Tab-separated table of C-alpha atoms in Angstrom:
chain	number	residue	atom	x	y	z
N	1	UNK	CA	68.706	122.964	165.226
N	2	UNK	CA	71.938	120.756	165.639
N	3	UNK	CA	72.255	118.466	162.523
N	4	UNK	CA	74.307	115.795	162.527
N	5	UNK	CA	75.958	112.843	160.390
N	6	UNK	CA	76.685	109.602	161.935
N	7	UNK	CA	77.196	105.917	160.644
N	8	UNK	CA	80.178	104.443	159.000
N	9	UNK	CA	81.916	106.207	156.288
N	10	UNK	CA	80.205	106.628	152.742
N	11	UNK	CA	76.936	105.183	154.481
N	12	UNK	CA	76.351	108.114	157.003
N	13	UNK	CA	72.836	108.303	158.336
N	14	UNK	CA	70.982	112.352	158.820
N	15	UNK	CA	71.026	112.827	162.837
N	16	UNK	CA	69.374	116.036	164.800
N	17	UNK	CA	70.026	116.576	168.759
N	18	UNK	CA	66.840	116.469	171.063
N	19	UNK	CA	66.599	118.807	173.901
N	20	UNK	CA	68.238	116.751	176.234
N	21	UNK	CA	71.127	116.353	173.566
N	22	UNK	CA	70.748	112.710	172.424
N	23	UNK	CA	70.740	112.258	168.764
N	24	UNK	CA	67.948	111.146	167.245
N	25	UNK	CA	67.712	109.423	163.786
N	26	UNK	CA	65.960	111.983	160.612
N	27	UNK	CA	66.586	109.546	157.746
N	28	UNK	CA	62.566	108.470	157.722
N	29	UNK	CA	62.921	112.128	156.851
N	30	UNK	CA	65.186	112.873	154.969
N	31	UNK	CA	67.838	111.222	152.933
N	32	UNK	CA	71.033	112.531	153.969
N	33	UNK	CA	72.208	117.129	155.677
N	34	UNK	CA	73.132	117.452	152.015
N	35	UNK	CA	72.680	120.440	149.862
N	36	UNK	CA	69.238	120.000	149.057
N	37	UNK	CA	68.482	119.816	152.806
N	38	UNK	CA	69.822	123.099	153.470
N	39	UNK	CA	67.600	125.459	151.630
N	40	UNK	CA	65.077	127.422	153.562
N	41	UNK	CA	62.568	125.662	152.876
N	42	UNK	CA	63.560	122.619	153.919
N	43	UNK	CA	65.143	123.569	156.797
N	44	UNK	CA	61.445	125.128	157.668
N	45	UNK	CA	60.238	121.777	157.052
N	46	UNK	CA	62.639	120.300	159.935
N	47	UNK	CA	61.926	122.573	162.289
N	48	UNK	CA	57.866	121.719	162.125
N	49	UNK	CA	59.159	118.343	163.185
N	50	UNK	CA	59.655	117.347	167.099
N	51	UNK	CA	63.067	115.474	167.393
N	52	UNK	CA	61.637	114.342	171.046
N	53	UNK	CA	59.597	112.012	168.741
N	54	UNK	CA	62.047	110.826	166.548
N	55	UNK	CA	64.047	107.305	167.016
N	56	UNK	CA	66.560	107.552	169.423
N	57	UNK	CA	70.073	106.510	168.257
N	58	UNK	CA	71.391	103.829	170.000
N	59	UNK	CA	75.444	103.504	171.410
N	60	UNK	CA	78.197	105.620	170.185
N	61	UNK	CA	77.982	105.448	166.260
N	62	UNK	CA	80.487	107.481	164.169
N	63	UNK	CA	80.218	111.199	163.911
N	64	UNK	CA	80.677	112.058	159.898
N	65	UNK	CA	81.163	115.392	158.060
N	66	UNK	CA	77.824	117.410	159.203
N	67	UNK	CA	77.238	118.022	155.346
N	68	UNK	CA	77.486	115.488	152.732
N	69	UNK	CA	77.850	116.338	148.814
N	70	UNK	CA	79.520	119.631	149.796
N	71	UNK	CA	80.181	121.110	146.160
N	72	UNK	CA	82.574	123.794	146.626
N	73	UNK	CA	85.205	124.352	149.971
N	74	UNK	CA	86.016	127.352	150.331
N	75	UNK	CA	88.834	129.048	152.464
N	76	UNK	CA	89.821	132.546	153.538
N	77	UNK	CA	93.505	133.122	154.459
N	78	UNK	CA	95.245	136.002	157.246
N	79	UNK	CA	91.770	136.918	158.187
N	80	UNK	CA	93.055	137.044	161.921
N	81	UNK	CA	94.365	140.281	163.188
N	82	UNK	CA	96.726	138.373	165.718
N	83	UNK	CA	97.397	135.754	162.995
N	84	UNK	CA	98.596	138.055	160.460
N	85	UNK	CA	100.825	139.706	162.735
N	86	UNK	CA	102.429	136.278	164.052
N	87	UNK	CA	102.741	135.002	160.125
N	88	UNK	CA	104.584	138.714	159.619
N	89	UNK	CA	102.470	139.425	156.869
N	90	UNK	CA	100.127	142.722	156.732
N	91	UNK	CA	96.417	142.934	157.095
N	92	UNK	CA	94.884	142.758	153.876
N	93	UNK	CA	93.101	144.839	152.011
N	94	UNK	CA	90.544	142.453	150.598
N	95	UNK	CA	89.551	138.758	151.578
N	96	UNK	CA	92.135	136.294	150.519
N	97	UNK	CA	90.472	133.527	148.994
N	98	UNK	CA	91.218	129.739	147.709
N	99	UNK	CA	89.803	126.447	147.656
N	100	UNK	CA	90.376	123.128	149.360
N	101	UNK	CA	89.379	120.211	147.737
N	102	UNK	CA	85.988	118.604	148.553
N	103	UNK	CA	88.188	115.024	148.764
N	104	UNK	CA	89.578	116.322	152.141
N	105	UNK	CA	86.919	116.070	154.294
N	106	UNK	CA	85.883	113.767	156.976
N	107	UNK	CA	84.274	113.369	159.998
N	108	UNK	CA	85.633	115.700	163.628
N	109	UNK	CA	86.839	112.507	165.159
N	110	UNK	CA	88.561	111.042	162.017
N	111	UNK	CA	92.193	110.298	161.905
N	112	UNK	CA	94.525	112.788	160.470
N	113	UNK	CA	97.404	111.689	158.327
N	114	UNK	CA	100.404	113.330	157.825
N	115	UNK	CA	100.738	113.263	153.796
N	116	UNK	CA	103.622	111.608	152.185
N	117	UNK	CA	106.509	114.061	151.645
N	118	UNK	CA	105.053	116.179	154.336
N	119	UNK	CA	107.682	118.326	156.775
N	120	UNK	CA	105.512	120.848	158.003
N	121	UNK	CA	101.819	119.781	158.547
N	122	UNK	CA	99.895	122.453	160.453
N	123	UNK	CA	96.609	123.020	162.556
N	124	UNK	CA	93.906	125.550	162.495
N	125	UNK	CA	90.901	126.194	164.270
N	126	UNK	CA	88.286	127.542	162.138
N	127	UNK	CA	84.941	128.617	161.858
N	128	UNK	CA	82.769	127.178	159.419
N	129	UNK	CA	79.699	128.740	157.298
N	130	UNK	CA	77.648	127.116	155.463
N	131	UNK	CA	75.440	128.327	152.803
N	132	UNK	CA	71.828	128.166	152.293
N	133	UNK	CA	70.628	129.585	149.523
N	134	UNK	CA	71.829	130.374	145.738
N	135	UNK	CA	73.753	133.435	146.584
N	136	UNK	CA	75.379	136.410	143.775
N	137	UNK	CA	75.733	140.289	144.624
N	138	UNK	CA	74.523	139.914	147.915
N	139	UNK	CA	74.601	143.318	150.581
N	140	UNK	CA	76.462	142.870	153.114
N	141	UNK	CA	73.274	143.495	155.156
N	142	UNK	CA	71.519	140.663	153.529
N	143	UNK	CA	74.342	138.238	153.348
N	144	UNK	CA	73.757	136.647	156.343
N	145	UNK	CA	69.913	135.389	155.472
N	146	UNK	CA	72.030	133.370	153.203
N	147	UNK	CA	73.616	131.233	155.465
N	148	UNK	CA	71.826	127.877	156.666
N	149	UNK	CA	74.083	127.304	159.270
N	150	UNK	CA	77.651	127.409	160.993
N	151	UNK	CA	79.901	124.344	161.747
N	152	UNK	CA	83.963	123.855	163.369
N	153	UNK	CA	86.452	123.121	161.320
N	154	UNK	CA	90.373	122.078	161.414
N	155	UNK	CA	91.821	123.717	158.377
N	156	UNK	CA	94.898	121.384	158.484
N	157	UNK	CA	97.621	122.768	156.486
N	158	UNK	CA	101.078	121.459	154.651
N	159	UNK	CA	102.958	124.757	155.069
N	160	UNK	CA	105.501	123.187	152.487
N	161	UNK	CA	102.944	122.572	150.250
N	162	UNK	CA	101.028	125.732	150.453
N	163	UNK	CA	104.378	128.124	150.345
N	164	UNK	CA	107.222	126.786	149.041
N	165	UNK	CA	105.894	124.692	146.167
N	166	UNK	CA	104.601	127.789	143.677
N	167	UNK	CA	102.466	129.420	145.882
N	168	UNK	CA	99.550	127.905	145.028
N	169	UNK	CA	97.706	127.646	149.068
N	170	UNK	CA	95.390	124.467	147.689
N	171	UNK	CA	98.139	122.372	147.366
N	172	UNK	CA	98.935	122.924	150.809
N	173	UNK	CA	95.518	122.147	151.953
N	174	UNK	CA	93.707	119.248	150.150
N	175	UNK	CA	95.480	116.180	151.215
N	176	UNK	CA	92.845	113.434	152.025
N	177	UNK	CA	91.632	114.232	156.057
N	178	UNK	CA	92.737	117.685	155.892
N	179	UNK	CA	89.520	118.222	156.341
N	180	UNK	CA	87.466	117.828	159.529
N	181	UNK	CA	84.040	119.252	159.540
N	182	UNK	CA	81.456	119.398	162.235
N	183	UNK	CA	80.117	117.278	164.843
N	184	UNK	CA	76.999	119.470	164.329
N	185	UNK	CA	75.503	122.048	161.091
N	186	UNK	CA	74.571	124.314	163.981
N	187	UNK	CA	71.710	126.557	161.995
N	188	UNK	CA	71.911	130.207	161.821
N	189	UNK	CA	68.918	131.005	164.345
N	190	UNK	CA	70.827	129.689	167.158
N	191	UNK	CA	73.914	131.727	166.389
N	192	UNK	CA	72.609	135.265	166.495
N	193	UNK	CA	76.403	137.128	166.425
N	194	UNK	CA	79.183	135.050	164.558
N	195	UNK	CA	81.335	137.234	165.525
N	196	UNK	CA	81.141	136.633	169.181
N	197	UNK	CA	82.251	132.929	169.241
N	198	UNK	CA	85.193	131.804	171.454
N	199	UNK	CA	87.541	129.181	169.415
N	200	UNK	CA	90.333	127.065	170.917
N	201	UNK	CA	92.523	123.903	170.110
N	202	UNK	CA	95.097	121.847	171.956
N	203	UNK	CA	97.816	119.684	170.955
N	204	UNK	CA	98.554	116.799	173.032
N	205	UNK	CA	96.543	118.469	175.853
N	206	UNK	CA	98.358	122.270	175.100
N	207	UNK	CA	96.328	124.956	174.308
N	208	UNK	CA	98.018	126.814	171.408
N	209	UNK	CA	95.169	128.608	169.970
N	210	UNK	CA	92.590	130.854	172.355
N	211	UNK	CA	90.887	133.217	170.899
N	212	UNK	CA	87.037	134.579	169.678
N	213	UNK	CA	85.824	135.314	166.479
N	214	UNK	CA	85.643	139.026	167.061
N	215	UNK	CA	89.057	139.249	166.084
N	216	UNK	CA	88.338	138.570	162.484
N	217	UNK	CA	89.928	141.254	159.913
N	218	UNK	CA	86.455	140.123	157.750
N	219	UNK	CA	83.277	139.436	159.328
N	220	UNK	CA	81.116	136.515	157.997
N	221	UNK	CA	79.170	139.180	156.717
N	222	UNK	CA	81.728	140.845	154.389
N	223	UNK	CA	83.322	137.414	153.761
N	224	UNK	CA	79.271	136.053	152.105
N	225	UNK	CA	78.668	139.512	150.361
N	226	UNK	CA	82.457	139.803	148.922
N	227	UNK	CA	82.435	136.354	147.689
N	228	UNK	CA	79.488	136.526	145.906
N	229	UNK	CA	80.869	139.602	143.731
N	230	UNK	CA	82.966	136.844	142.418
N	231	UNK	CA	80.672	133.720	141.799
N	232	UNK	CA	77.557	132.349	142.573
N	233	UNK	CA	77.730	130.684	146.114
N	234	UNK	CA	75.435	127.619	146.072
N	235	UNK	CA	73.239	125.384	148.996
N	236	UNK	CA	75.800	123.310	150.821
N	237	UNK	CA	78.908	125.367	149.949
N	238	UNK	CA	81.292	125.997	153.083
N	239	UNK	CA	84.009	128.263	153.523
N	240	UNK	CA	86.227	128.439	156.279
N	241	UNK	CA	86.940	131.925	157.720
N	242	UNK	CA	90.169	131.675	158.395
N	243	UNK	CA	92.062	130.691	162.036
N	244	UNK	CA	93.070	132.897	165.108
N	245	UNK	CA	96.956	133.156	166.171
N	246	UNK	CA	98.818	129.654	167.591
N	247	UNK	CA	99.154	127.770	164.572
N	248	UNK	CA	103.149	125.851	164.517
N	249	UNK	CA	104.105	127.969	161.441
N	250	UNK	CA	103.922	131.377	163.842
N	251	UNK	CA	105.680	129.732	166.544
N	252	UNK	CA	109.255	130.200	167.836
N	253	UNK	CA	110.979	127.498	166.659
N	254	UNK	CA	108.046	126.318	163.905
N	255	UNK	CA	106.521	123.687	165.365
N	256	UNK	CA	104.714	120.979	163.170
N	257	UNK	CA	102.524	117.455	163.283
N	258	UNK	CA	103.904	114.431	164.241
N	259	UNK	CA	102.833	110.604	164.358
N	260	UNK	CA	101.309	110.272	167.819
N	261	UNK	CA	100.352	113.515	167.905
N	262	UNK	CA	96.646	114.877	169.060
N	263	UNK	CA	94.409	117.930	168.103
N	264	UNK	CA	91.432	118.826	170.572
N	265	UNK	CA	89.341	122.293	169.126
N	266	UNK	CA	85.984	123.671	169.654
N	267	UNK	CA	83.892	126.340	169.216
N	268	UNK	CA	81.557	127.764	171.892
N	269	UNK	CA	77.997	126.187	170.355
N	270	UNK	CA	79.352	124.346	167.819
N	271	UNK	CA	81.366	121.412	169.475
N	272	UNK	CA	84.346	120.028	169.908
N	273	UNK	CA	86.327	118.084	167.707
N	274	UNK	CA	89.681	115.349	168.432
N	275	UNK	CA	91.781	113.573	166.013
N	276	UNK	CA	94.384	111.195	166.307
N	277	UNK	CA	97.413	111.763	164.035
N	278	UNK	CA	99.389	109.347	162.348
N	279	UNK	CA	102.416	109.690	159.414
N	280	UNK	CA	101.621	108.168	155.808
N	281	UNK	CA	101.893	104.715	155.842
N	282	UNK	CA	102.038	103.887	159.570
């Protein structure tokens, strides 16, 4: 199933895809994709429904975060092969994890501002999991029955921020619309290997990021099981997996956002997101 969010901000509507790709309206359903949507049991209960015979969405209505209520965000840093070797940093030995507040995130076609003080906002093309079930000491060979779903994400970054202001990476990442999520909660059945995805983004029509999921240090797998070592991962959490090689910090010269600027990125079965960018206050 492809879930989706649409309607204006705060008031967003629960949306699934129809065979043909239209979107189709759940909320006689449902109340919102939310964490109590996600379990497995109500996820069974979706798919006993025919979207084919649910109301058809009319025009072009808003695309929103494909998960509302998320309660934790979760990130993994330098879990890119490639991307470790362009931030000249080595492999590590263990996941490298932090948070990003829940206050970033928006919808895939949402403008992205540039956050007052910023100098060196950054991109990054990321996969996005999102769990399903209440999840501590998971195997790594069960981990993924834990997983409702998979979504894109833009990981935008304030290098700045994240490096030079203590070293703490979450204040780097949480200004408001760092956080793009979706179009679609793409569930887990239709993804059989998440680490065979192809990922991508532009800027201003450029591709500086080309790559496929394979090249994770990590696998989803490892990242679920590891995690939950930790804490207790809970229905609607999502944690970004980290983002190939091409992002303006690795570049020579650095290379950062600007007003004017825009981000195209995708992931093969998961969609394709664009945002405008614009500088604080403009």
């Amino acid at each position: 199933m492809k879930l989706v969010r649409f309607g204006a901000l705060g008031a967003e509507k629960p949306g699934i895809l129809d065979s043909d790709g239209a979107l189709r309206d759940l909320s006689g359903h449902l109340h919102d994709i939310e964490p109590a949507t996600l379990t497995r049991e109500s996820l069974a209960h979706l798919r006993e429904l025919d979207p084919d015979s649910l109301p058809m969405v009319d025009g072009q209505p808003r695309i929103g975060a494909c998960v509302g209520s998320v309660p934790n965000y979760f990130c993994v840093g330098l879990n890119y092969a490639n991307h470790a070797k362009e931030s000249g940093m080595d492999a590590p030995s263990e996941p490298i994890l932090f948070s990003k507040a829940t206050s970033a995130i928006q919808g895939p076609t949402d403008e992205v501002i540039i956050p007052k003080g910023s100098v060196k906002s950054d991109w990054e093309v990321e996969l996005g999991v999102v769990i399903g079930a209440k999840t501590e000491h998971v195997s790594e060979a069960d981990a993924l029955s834990h997983v409702a779903g998979y979504c894109l994400i833009n990981d935008v970054s304030e290098r700045s921020f994240q490096i030079e202001r203590g070293g703490q990476w979450i204040k780097g990442k949480s200004a408001p619309t760092f956080g793009p999520i979706g179009p679609w909660l793409v569930t887990a059945d239709e993804i059989p290997d998440p680490q065979a995805l192809p990922l991508w983004l532009k800027l201003n029509g450029e591709t500086v990021q080309n790559s496929n999921t394979s090249d994770m240090i990590f696998s989803v797998a490892t990242i679920v099981s590891y995690m939950s070592q930790f804490m207790r991962l809970m229905p609607g959490d999502v944690i970004a997996t980290g983002t190939p090689e091409g992002v303006g910090m690795g570049m020579k010269p650095q290379r950062f956002l600007v007003d004017g600027d825009e981000m195209e990125l995708g992931i093969d079965g998961l969609g394709t997101q664009h945002q405008n960018v614009h500088a604080f206050g403009h």
